[in-house]
Short mmCIF file of C-alpha atoms and ligand atoms in Angstrom, two decimals:
data_model
loop_
_atom_site.label_atom_id
_atom_site.label_comp_id
_atom_site.label_asym_id
_atom_site.label_seq_id
_atom_site.Cartn_x
_atom_site.Cartn_y
_atom_site.Cartn_z
CA UNK A 1 89.35 111.76 123.01
CA UNK A 2 93.38 112.52 123.42
CA UNK A 3 94.76 114.88 121.20
CA UNK A 4 98.71 116.09 120.85
CA UNK A 5 99.64 119.46 122.51
CA UNK A 6 102.11 120.89 119.92
CA UNK A 7 99.56 122.37 117.68
CA UNK A 8 101.17 122.89 114.26
CA UNK A 9 101.59 120.26 111.68
CA UNK A 10 104.88 119.52 110.39
CA UNK A 11 103.14 120.47 106.93
CA UNK A 12 104.20 124.24 107.84
CA UNK A 13 108.02 122.51 107.13
CA UNK A 14 108.15 122.54 103.10
CA UNK A 15 110.96 119.82 103.08
CA UNK A 16 110.35 119.92 99.24
CA UNK A 17 113.25 122.90 99.41
CA UNK A 18 115.63 119.63 100.24
CA UNK A 19 115.20 117.92 97.01
CA UNK A 20 117.59 117.81 93.94
CA UNK A 21 116.60 115.14 91.91
CA UNK A 22 112.59 115.65 91.01
CA UNK A 23 110.28 112.10 90.39
CA UNK A 24 107.91 112.96 87.37
CA UNK A 25 105.37 110.29 86.52
CA UNK A 26 104.28 109.25 83.38
CA UNK A 27 100.65 108.59 83.37
CA UNK A 28 100.27 106.60 80.10
CA UNK A 29 102.24 104.29 81.75
CA UNK A 30 101.14 104.14 84.97
CA UNK A 31 99.05 101.06 86.21
CA UNK A 32 97.78 102.47 89.80
CA UNK A 33 99.11 99.71 91.40
CA UNK A 34 100.05 102.35 94.19
CA UNK A 35 103.46 101.00 94.80
CA UNK A 36 104.87 104.63 95.26
CA UNK A 37 102.46 105.73 97.50
CA UNK A 38 102.82 102.87 99.76
CA UNK A 39 106.49 103.36 100.13
CA UNK A 40 106.97 107.16 100.40
CA UNK A 41 108.64 107.49 103.66
CA UNK A 42 107.42 111.63 103.41
CA UNK A 43 103.65 110.51 102.64
CA UNK A 44 104.34 113.39 99.85
CA UNK A 45 102.61 110.88 97.53
CA UNK A 46 98.39 111.77 97.42
CA UNK A 47 96.06 109.33 96.23
CA UNK A 48 93.77 111.55 93.94
CA UNK A 49 91.13 110.84 90.98
CA UNK A 50 92.37 109.89 88.29
CA UNK A 51 89.29 109.42 85.60
CA UNK A 52 90.49 112.21 83.21
CA UNK A 53 94.51 111.58 83.36
CA UNK A 54 96.20 109.53 80.57
CA UNK A 55 95.89 105.84 81.44
CA UNK A 56 97.86 102.74 79.19
CA UNK A 57 94.09 101.15 79.07
CA UNK A 58 90.77 101.71 79.69
CA UNK A 59 90.66 99.23 82.86
CA UNK A 60 92.88 101.32 84.79
CA UNK A 61 91.37 104.70 84.81
CA UNK A 62 88.60 104.09 87.37
CA UNK A 63 91.38 103.90 90.22
CA UNK A 64 93.34 106.58 92.01
CA UNK A 65 96.60 108.58 90.74
CA UNK A 66 99.39 108.91 92.57
CA UNK A 67 100.18 112.59 92.84
CA UNK A 68 103.49 113.79 93.80
CA UNK A 69 102.88 116.64 96.41
CA UNK A 70 106.53 118.60 95.75
CA UNK A 71 105.71 120.76 98.54
CA UNK A 72 107.23 117.73 100.41
CA UNK A 73 108.91 115.23 98.32
CA UNK A 74 112.50 115.48 99.24
CA UNK A 75 113.65 113.20 96.06
CA UNK A 76 114.94 110.20 97.50
CA UNK A 77 114.06 108.41 94.48
CA UNK A 78 112.28 105.38 96.04
CA UNK A 79 109.17 105.92 94.26
CA UNK A 80 111.19 105.67 90.69
CA UNK A 81 113.15 102.62 92.05
CA UNK A 82 109.93 100.59 93.19
CA UNK A 83 108.00 101.13 90.20
CA UNK A 84 107.16 97.95 88.76
CA UNK A 85 106.84 100.12 85.16
CA UNK A 86 109.45 102.12 85.57
CA UNK A 87 107.29 105.29 84.70
CA UNK A 88 108.58 107.97 87.38
CA UNK A 89 111.83 109.52 85.94
CA UNK A 90 114.30 111.62 88.41
CA UNK A 91 114.61 114.41 86.79
CA UNK A 92 117.33 117.69 87.48
CA UNK A 93 115.42 120.37 89.27
CA UNK A 94 116.79 123.03 86.81
CA UNK A 95 115.42 121.00 83.89
CA UNK B 1 93.36 99.53 92.76
CA UNK B 2 92.15 98.84 96.51
CA UNK B 3 95.26 99.82 98.25
CA UNK B 4 96.72 97.17 99.75
CA UNK B 5 97.58 98.64 103.43
CA UNK B 6 94.97 101.02 104.86
CA UNK B 7 94.69 104.33 103.76
CA UNK B 8 93.92 106.56 106.77
CA UNK B 9 97.71 108.60 107.61
CA UNK B 10 98.53 109.23 111.02
CA UNK B 11 101.95 110.77 109.96
CA UNK B 12 102.26 114.08 108.50
CA UNK B 13 104.69 115.08 105.68
CA UNK B 14 107.13 118.00 106.48
CA UNK B 15 109.16 115.66 109.00
CA UNK B 16 112.86 115.92 109.15
CA UNK B 17 114.06 112.42 108.38
CA UNK B 18 116.94 112.19 105.98
CA UNK B 19 115.66 111.43 102.35
CA UNK B 20 114.76 107.66 102.03
CA UNK B 21 114.80 106.97 106.30
CA UNK B 22 113.27 103.56 106.69
CA UNK B 23 112.37 104.78 110.22
CA UNK B 24 109.75 106.77 109.44
CA UNK B 25 107.81 104.32 107.07
CA UNK B 26 108.32 102.02 110.41
CA UNK B 27 106.05 104.55 112.09
CA UNK B 28 103.81 105.45 108.95
CA UNK B 29 102.96 101.51 108.89
CA UNK B 30 102.64 100.76 112.78
CA UNK B 31 99.94 103.80 112.84
CA UNK B 32 98.34 102.72 110.04
CA UNK B 33 97.59 99.28 111.42
CA UNK B 34 96.68 100.81 115.11
CA UNK B 35 94.72 104.02 113.98
CA UNK B 36 93.74 106.92 116.37
CA UNK B 37 93.03 105.61 119.46
CA UNK B 38 97.15 105.13 120.30
CA UNK B 39 99.21 106.74 121.84
CA UNK B 40 103.55 107.20 121.50
CA UNK B 41 106.19 107.39 124.40
CA UNK B 42 109.53 107.81 121.74
CA UNK B 43 112.97 107.78 124.09
CA UNK B 44 115.90 109.94 122.56
CA UNK B 45 116.77 108.97 119.32
CA UNK B 46 116.33 109.83 115.26
CA UNK B 47 112.30 109.38 115.99
CA UNK B 48 112.90 112.29 118.92
CA UNK B 49 114.03 114.89 116.34
CA UNK B 50 111.83 113.63 112.87
CA UNK B 51 108.72 115.46 114.28
CA UNK B 52 110.75 118.95 114.33
CA UNK B 53 110.84 121.30 116.56
CA UNK B 54 108.02 122.33 119.06
CA UNK B 55 104.95 123.54 118.14
CA UNK B 56 105.49 121.36 115.15
CA UNK B 57 103.86 117.58 115.28
CA UNK B 58 104.16 115.04 112.43
CA UNK B 59 101.67 112.81 114.17
CA UNK B 60 98.24 113.19 114.95
CA UNK B 61 98.02 111.45 118.19
CA UNK B 62 99.61 112.41 121.35
CA UNK B 63 103.55 111.36 121.38
CA UNK B 64 105.53 111.68 124.75
CA UNK B 65 109.05 112.11 124.97
CA UNK B 66 111.09 109.94 127.34
CA UNK B 67 114.15 109.43 128.69
CA UNK B 68 116.68 106.80 126.96
CA UNK B 69 116.59 104.30 129.14
CA UNK B 70 113.06 104.60 130.25
CA UNK B 71 111.14 103.45 127.05
CA UNK B 72 109.33 100.27 129.27
CA UNK B 73 108.93 101.99 132.26
CA UNK B 74 107.02 104.88 130.74
CA UNK B 75 104.38 102.50 128.25
CA UNK B 76 103.80 101.17 132.04
CA UNK B 77 102.87 104.25 133.60
CA UNK B 78 100.92 105.33 130.45
CA UNK B 79 98.87 102.21 130.57
CA UNK B 80 98.03 102.40 134.37
CA UNK B 81 97.21 106.11 133.80
CA UNK B 82 94.77 105.68 130.86
CA UNK B 83 93.16 102.62 132.50
CA UNK B 84 92.35 104.43 135.60
CA UNK B 85 91.06 107.46 133.26
CA UNK B 86 88.84 104.82 131.69
CA UNK B 87 90.74 105.04 128.36
CA UNK B 88 91.23 101.34 128.38
CA UNK B 89 90.67 101.21 124.43
CA UNK B 90 93.78 103.14 124.29
CA UNK B 91 96.89 101.52 122.14
CA UNK B 92 100.21 102.25 124.38
CA UNK B 93 103.03 102.42 121.89
CA UNK B 94 106.86 102.63 123.33
CA UNK B 95 108.66 103.62 119.73
CA UNK B 96 112.03 103.19 120.37
CA UNK B 97 115.57 102.70 118.61
CA UNK B 98 117.79 99.73 118.73
CA UNK B 99 120.68 101.84 121.00
CA UNK B 100 117.76 102.28 123.46
CA UNK B 101 116.39 98.86 123.23
CA UNK B 102 119.15 96.33 122.90
CA UNK B 103 121.60 98.49 125.10
CA UNK B 104 120.18 101.38 127.45
CA UNK B 105 116.15 100.39 127.87
CA UNK B 106 116.83 96.59 128.09
CA UNK B 107 116.12 96.28 131.56
CA UNK B 108 113.23 98.63 131.18
CA UNK B 109 111.88 96.47 128.52
CA UNK B 110 112.37 93.50 130.18
CA UNK B 111 110.82 94.74 133.18
CA UNK B 112 107.33 96.15 131.49
CA UNK B 113 107.28 93.02 129.90
CA UNK B 114 107.37 90.95 132.97
CA UNK B 115 104.86 92.99 134.70
CA UNK B 116 102.33 91.97 132.03
CA UNK B 117 100.98 95.22 130.98
CA UNK B 118 98.91 95.25 127.62
CA UNK B 119 101.09 97.45 125.80
CA UNK B 120 102.92 97.33 122.25
CA UNK B 121 106.97 97.88 122.48
CA UNK B 122 108.21 98.52 118.63
CA UNK B 123 111.42 98.67 118.39
CA UNK B 124 112.44 99.99 115.33
CA UNK B 125 116.05 98.79 114.18
CA UNK B 126 118.72 100.68 111.97
CA UNK B 127 121.12 98.61 113.41
CA UNK B 128 123.46 101.58 115.02
CA UNK B 129 122.77 105.03 117.36
CA UNK B 130 122.09 107.25 114.35
CA UNK B 131 121.16 110.42 115.30
CA UNK B 132 124.16 111.06 117.14
CA UNK B 133 125.99 109.79 114.35
CA UNK B 134 126.32 106.35 113.55
CA UNK B 135 127.95 104.38 116.59
CA UNK B 136 127.69 100.40 117.03
CA UNK B 137 125.09 99.45 118.94
CA UNK B 138 124.61 95.61 120.31
CA UNK B 139 121.91 95.54 117.38
CA UNK B 140 124.71 96.38 115.32
CA UNK B 141 125.51 93.60 112.76
CA UNK B 142 129.05 91.61 112.75
CA UNK B 143 131.36 93.28 109.95
CA UNK B 144 130.02 96.66 109.74
CA UNK B 145 132.08 99.76 110.18
CA UNK B 146 130.64 102.48 112.27
CA UNK B 147 132.14 105.53 113.93
CA UNK B 148 133.25 104.06 116.95
CA UNK B 149 134.31 100.58 115.05
CA UNK B 150 136.29 102.35 112.28
CA UNK B 151 137.89 99.93 109.74
CA UNK B 152 141.37 102.05 109.09
CA UNK B 153 144.29 100.05 109.53
CA UNK B 154 143.75 97.66 112.21
CA UNK B 155 140.09 96.42 111.25
CA UNK B 156 138.40 97.76 114.00
CA UNK B 157 135.06 96.68 112.66
CA UNK B 158 132.47 95.38 114.85
CA UNK B 159 133.24 91.70 115.98
CA UNK B 160 130.91 90.80 117.88
CA UNK B 161 127.58 89.06 116.64
CA UNK B 162 124.50 91.05 116.61
CA UNK B 163 122.39 90.64 119.60
CA UNK B 164 118.74 90.10 118.43
CA UNK B 165 116.26 91.51 121.09
CA UNK B 166 113.10 89.84 119.97
CA UNK B 167 115.04 86.80 120.77
CA UNK B 168 115.52 87.64 123.96
CA UNK B 169 111.87 88.69 124.39
CA UNK B 170 110.98 85.36 123.35
CA UNK B 171 112.94 83.28 125.98
CA UNK B 172 111.74 85.69 128.12
CA UNK B 173 108.20 84.16 127.26
CA UNK B 174 106.30 87.37 126.27
CA UNK B 175 103.26 86.49 124.54
CA UNK B 176 103.31 87.90 121.46
CA UNK B 177 106.84 88.50 119.42
CA UNK B 178 107.54 89.33 115.80
CA UNK B 179 110.34 90.67 113.53
CA UNK B 180 109.25 92.70 110.46
CA UNK B 181 110.52 95.20 107.84
CA UNK B 182 109.67 97.69 105.82
CA UNK B 183 110.12 96.26 102.41
CA UNK B 184 107.14 94.17 103.43
CA UNK B 185 104.34 96.57 104.47
CA UNK B 186 101.42 93.89 104.22
CA UNK B 187 102.99 91.58 106.48
CA UNK B 188 104.12 94.25 109.36
CA UNK B 189 100.74 95.43 109.55
CA UNK B 190 99.06 91.87 109.90
CA UNK B 191 101.90 91.24 112.40
CA UNK B 192 100.65 94.59 114.20
CA UNK B 193 97.12 93.58 114.01
CA UNK B 194 97.50 90.30 115.37
CA UNK B 195 99.58 91.74 118.31
CA UNK B 196 96.82 94.03 118.98
CA UNK B 197 94.57 90.87 119.71
CA UNK B 198 96.51 89.64 122.42
CA UNK B 199 95.73 91.26 125.82
CA UNK B 200 99.34 91.80 127.46
CA UNK B 201 102.59 93.01 126.24
CA UNK B 202 103.71 92.33 122.54
CA UNK B 203 107.01 92.99 121.32
CA UNK B 204 107.97 93.71 117.47
CA UNK B 205 111.55 94.41 115.84
CA UNK B 206 111.30 96.21 112.79
CA UNK B 207 114.57 96.38 110.71
CA UNK B 208 114.58 99.99 109.31
CA UNK B 209 117.41 100.40 106.88
CA UNK B 210 119.27 103.93 107.57
CA UNK B 211 120.70 105.34 104.08
CA UNK B 212 122.42 107.85 106.36
CA UNK B 213 124.40 105.48 108.63
CA UNK B 214 124.59 101.97 106.39
CA UNK B 215 126.10 104.32 103.71
CA UNK B 216 124.08 103.25 100.39
CA UNK B 217 122.15 105.70 98.20
CA UNK B 218 118.58 106.68 99.36
CA UNK B 219 116.68 105.07 96.80
CA UNK B 220 117.35 101.48 97.84
CA UNK B 221 116.07 101.55 101.26
CA UNK B 222 113.22 99.20 100.07
CA UNK B 223 115.82 97.21 97.88
CA UNK B 224 117.94 96.89 101.01
CA UNK B 225 115.15 95.73 103.43
CA UNK B 226 113.98 93.25 101.40
CA UNK B 227 117.68 91.81 100.30
CA UNK B 228 118.14 91.64 104.74
CA UNK B 229 115.00 89.04 104.30
CA UNK B 230 116.19 87.40 101.50
CA UNK B 231 119.59 86.62 102.52
CA UNK B 232 118.68 85.64 105.86
CA UNK B 233 120.27 88.39 107.55
CA UNK B 234 117.31 89.44 109.13
CA UNK B 235 114.88 86.33 109.20
CA UNK B 236 110.82 87.33 109.65
CA UNK B 237 109.16 85.53 112.61
CA UNK B 238 105.78 85.42 114.33
CA UNK B 239 105.43 83.86 117.67
CA UNK B 240 102.09 83.92 119.27
CA UNK B 241 100.47 81.70 122.05
CA UNK B 242 103.62 79.53 122.06
CA UNK B 243 103.38 79.06 118.40
CA UNK B 244 106.61 80.14 116.34
CA UNK B 245 106.19 80.69 112.44
CA UNK B 246 109.49 81.17 110.40
CA UNK B 247 108.82 83.27 107.01
CA UNK B 248 110.73 81.34 104.07
CA UNK B 249 112.43 83.80 101.54
CA UNK B 250 110.78 83.51 98.38
CA UNK B 251 114.40 84.43 96.33
CA UNK B 252 117.06 83.89 98.56
CA UNK B 253 120.40 86.03 98.10
CA UNK B 254 123.72 85.22 99.46
CA UNK B 255 125.07 87.53 102.57
CA UNK B 256 127.81 88.82 100.01
CA UNK B 257 124.98 90.18 98.22
CA UNK B 258 123.43 91.86 100.84
CA UNK B 259 126.86 93.13 102.43
CA UNK B 260 127.55 94.23 98.90
CA UNK B 261 124.06 96.60 98.86
CA UNK B 262 125.96 98.80 101.75
CA UNK B 263 129.30 100.59 102.01
CA UNK B 264 129.26 100.15 105.89
CA UNK B 265 130.42 95.98 104.94
CA UNK B 266 132.69 97.05 101.75
CA UNK B 267 136.05 96.35 103.68
CA UNK B 268 135.16 92.89 104.24
CA UNK B 269 137.00 90.15 103.00
CA UNK B 270 136.31 86.43 101.77
CA UNK B 271 136.88 85.12 105.35
CA UNK B 272 135.17 87.82 106.99
CA UNK B 273 132.20 87.30 104.66
CA UNK B 274 132.20 84.03 105.21
CA UNK B 275 132.24 84.35 109.07
CA UNK B 276 129.20 86.01 108.71
CA UNK B 277 127.05 83.91 106.33
CA UNK B 278 128.25 80.90 109.21
CA UNK B 279 126.63 83.14 111.69
CA UNK B 280 123.35 83.36 109.39
CA UNK B 281 123.28 79.91 108.82
CA UNK B 282 123.80 78.79 112.21
CA UNK B 283 121.03 81.10 113.37
CA UNK B 284 118.63 80.30 110.73
CA UNK B 285 119.25 76.13 111.76
CA UNK B 286 118.15 77.54 115.31
CA UNK B 287 115.15 79.32 113.91
CA UNK B 288 114.13 76.24 112.30
CA UNK B 289 114.17 73.97 115.07
CA UNK B 290 111.91 76.32 117.23
CA UNK B 291 109.04 75.97 114.32
CA UNK B 292 109.38 72.11 115.29
CA UNK B 293 109.15 72.42 118.82
C1 TPP C 1 121.01 108.76 128.74
C2 TPP C 1 121.31 109.62 127.73
N1 TPP C 1 122.56 109.26 126.97
C3 TPP C 1 123.02 109.36 125.72
C4 TPP C 1 121.67 110.26 125.03
C5 TPP C 1 122.37 110.70 123.39
N2 TPP C 1 121.52 110.15 122.66
C6 TPP C 1 120.39 110.80 121.80
S1 TPP C 1 119.59 109.90 120.70
C7 TPP C 1 121.37 108.55 120.70
C8 TPP C 1 121.29 107.52 119.96
C9 TPP C 1 120.06 106.55 119.97
O1 TPP C 1 120.27 105.46 119.04
P1 TPP C 1 118.95 104.43 118.55
O2 TPP C 1 118.29 104.39 119.84
O3 TPP C 1 119.67 102.98 118.11
O4 TPP C 1 118.32 105.36 118.03
P2 TPP C 1 118.43 106.24 116.34
O5 TPP C 1 118.90 107.35 116.54
O6 TPP C 1 119.04 105.01 116.10
O7 TPP C 1 117.12 105.82 115.55
C10 TPP C 1 121.94 108.95 122.02
C11 TPP C 1 123.23 108.39 122.11
C12 TPP C 1 120.77 110.85 125.46
N3 TPP C 1 119.78 111.28 124.78
N4 TPP C 1 120.32 110.31 126.57
S1 SF4 C 2 110.98 110.57 95.40
FE1 SF4 C 2 111.09 110.03 97.82
S2 SF4 C 2 109.54 111.50 99.06
FE2 SF4 C 2 109.65 111.91 96.66
S3 SF4 C 2 107.80 111.30 96.26
FE3 SF4 C 2 109.44 109.53 95.63
S4 SF4 C 2 109.80 108.58 97.68
FE4 SF4 C 2 108.63 110.31 98.08
S1 SF4 C 3 104.87 102.90 91.14
FE1 SF4 C 3 104.21 103.11 89.24
S2 SF4 C 3 102.59 102.26 88.04
FE2 SF4 C 3 102.43 102.02 90.38
S3 SF4 C 3 101.31 103.90 90.71
FE3 SF4 C 3 103.27 104.68 91.13
S4 SF4 C 3 103.64 105.61 89.36
FE4 SF4 C 3 101.97 104.10 88.62
S1 SF4 C 4 119.98 109.11 110.61
FE1 SF4 C 4 118.93 107.04 109.12
S2 SF4 C 4 117.15 106.53 110.47
FE2 SF4 C 4 117.71 108.80 111.41
S3 SF4 C 4 116.58 110.34 110.02
FE3 SF4 C 4 118.61 109.68 109.21
S4 SF4 C 4 118.00 107.97 107.67
FE4 SF4 C 4 116.31 108.03 109.17
MG1 MG C 5 119.31 103.22 116.10
#
């Protein structure tokens, strides 16, 4: 197997510090379509088990939920802009 | 819900691209399509700095830095070397910007394609030399303001039409040629996977909007990419084994709507927008003709 010479993952670089606006997901409206995950340029949204997370209906609780990793999210706003349910809100960091 | 694109991530977070960078998504999707047995060669470009400084890496696969003009030559060499080692199952990918492809690396690209190596050449097209501060390239569209085509009082916006490298590759007879963009990742990934089935050179041009150089807010990256297709500014097509397929826009918009979404075009008057629309229509007609032949 060919492996990269550079040993340290860029995960060492916490780009979340760049952020001025912070995306916050309202899971009670989130239909788990994973569109936000698909379009995040920073790979800062992970898919996790969400069986006990609030949901708009019982059907979607079986699916993964998108969880934003604020260590890396730069706050570009793509996820909020593309979410079909408009359930991601961009909030000022200070709030 | 089952994801519509592969879940595997070979691009890690913590990279140094601007907020909302389309070029990053292009890499993320290409690697999702190809998987771990891939090596990438990257020339001078935004992607040369996005992974960060040594010892950081943002790709979980080997990435080689190559001189600006030499992407084509470098993937030829990588292919030959990997084959000698018995690593023929590795994908060899050149991943270069539009400046590095349409202008400075065109001879090297054309040579690699002509030699027939089993390689991918991915051109991520952000329509300018972005890493060095937004200079115009051959791939910058007519009408755009860049730092080397400043509008000012003399209206020195880019006067030449976009040079479309994918069209040149088709004319050269490259066995697999396609265009794609990041707003349609399923289509993009399908094209990369189709390309993989071709044992020979393949060229894919990916429009990758750049908020920093196109002067639009970063949350609009996907929307701008989508509008580029819907306005036919950037038609999506696939050319494989002599068959050409063109994607019809599902919700067409005018060139005017597209240019209004970005400040790099904000100076354009009605005549100039019409000139651009006419070129877009002319190219669309010529692509339609390719479909019937
Ligand atoms: C031979 C050479 N000339 C000029 C440069 C400076 N340079 C580095 S990146 C770059 C711009 C690359 O533009 P493009 O290929 O479109 O990639 P982008 O930065 O837009 O991603 C230039 C001019 C260089 N590194 N090497
Ligand atoms: S704001 Fe941008 S970087 Fe942050 S999670 Fe959303 S898409 Fe990703
Ligand atoms: S795009 Fe919106 S609805 Fe879809 S998974 Fe993300 S937050 Fe939920
Ligand atoms: S200048 Fe454009 S292409 Fe380069 S990192 Fe920034 S957004 Fe991406
Ligand atoms: Mg460029």
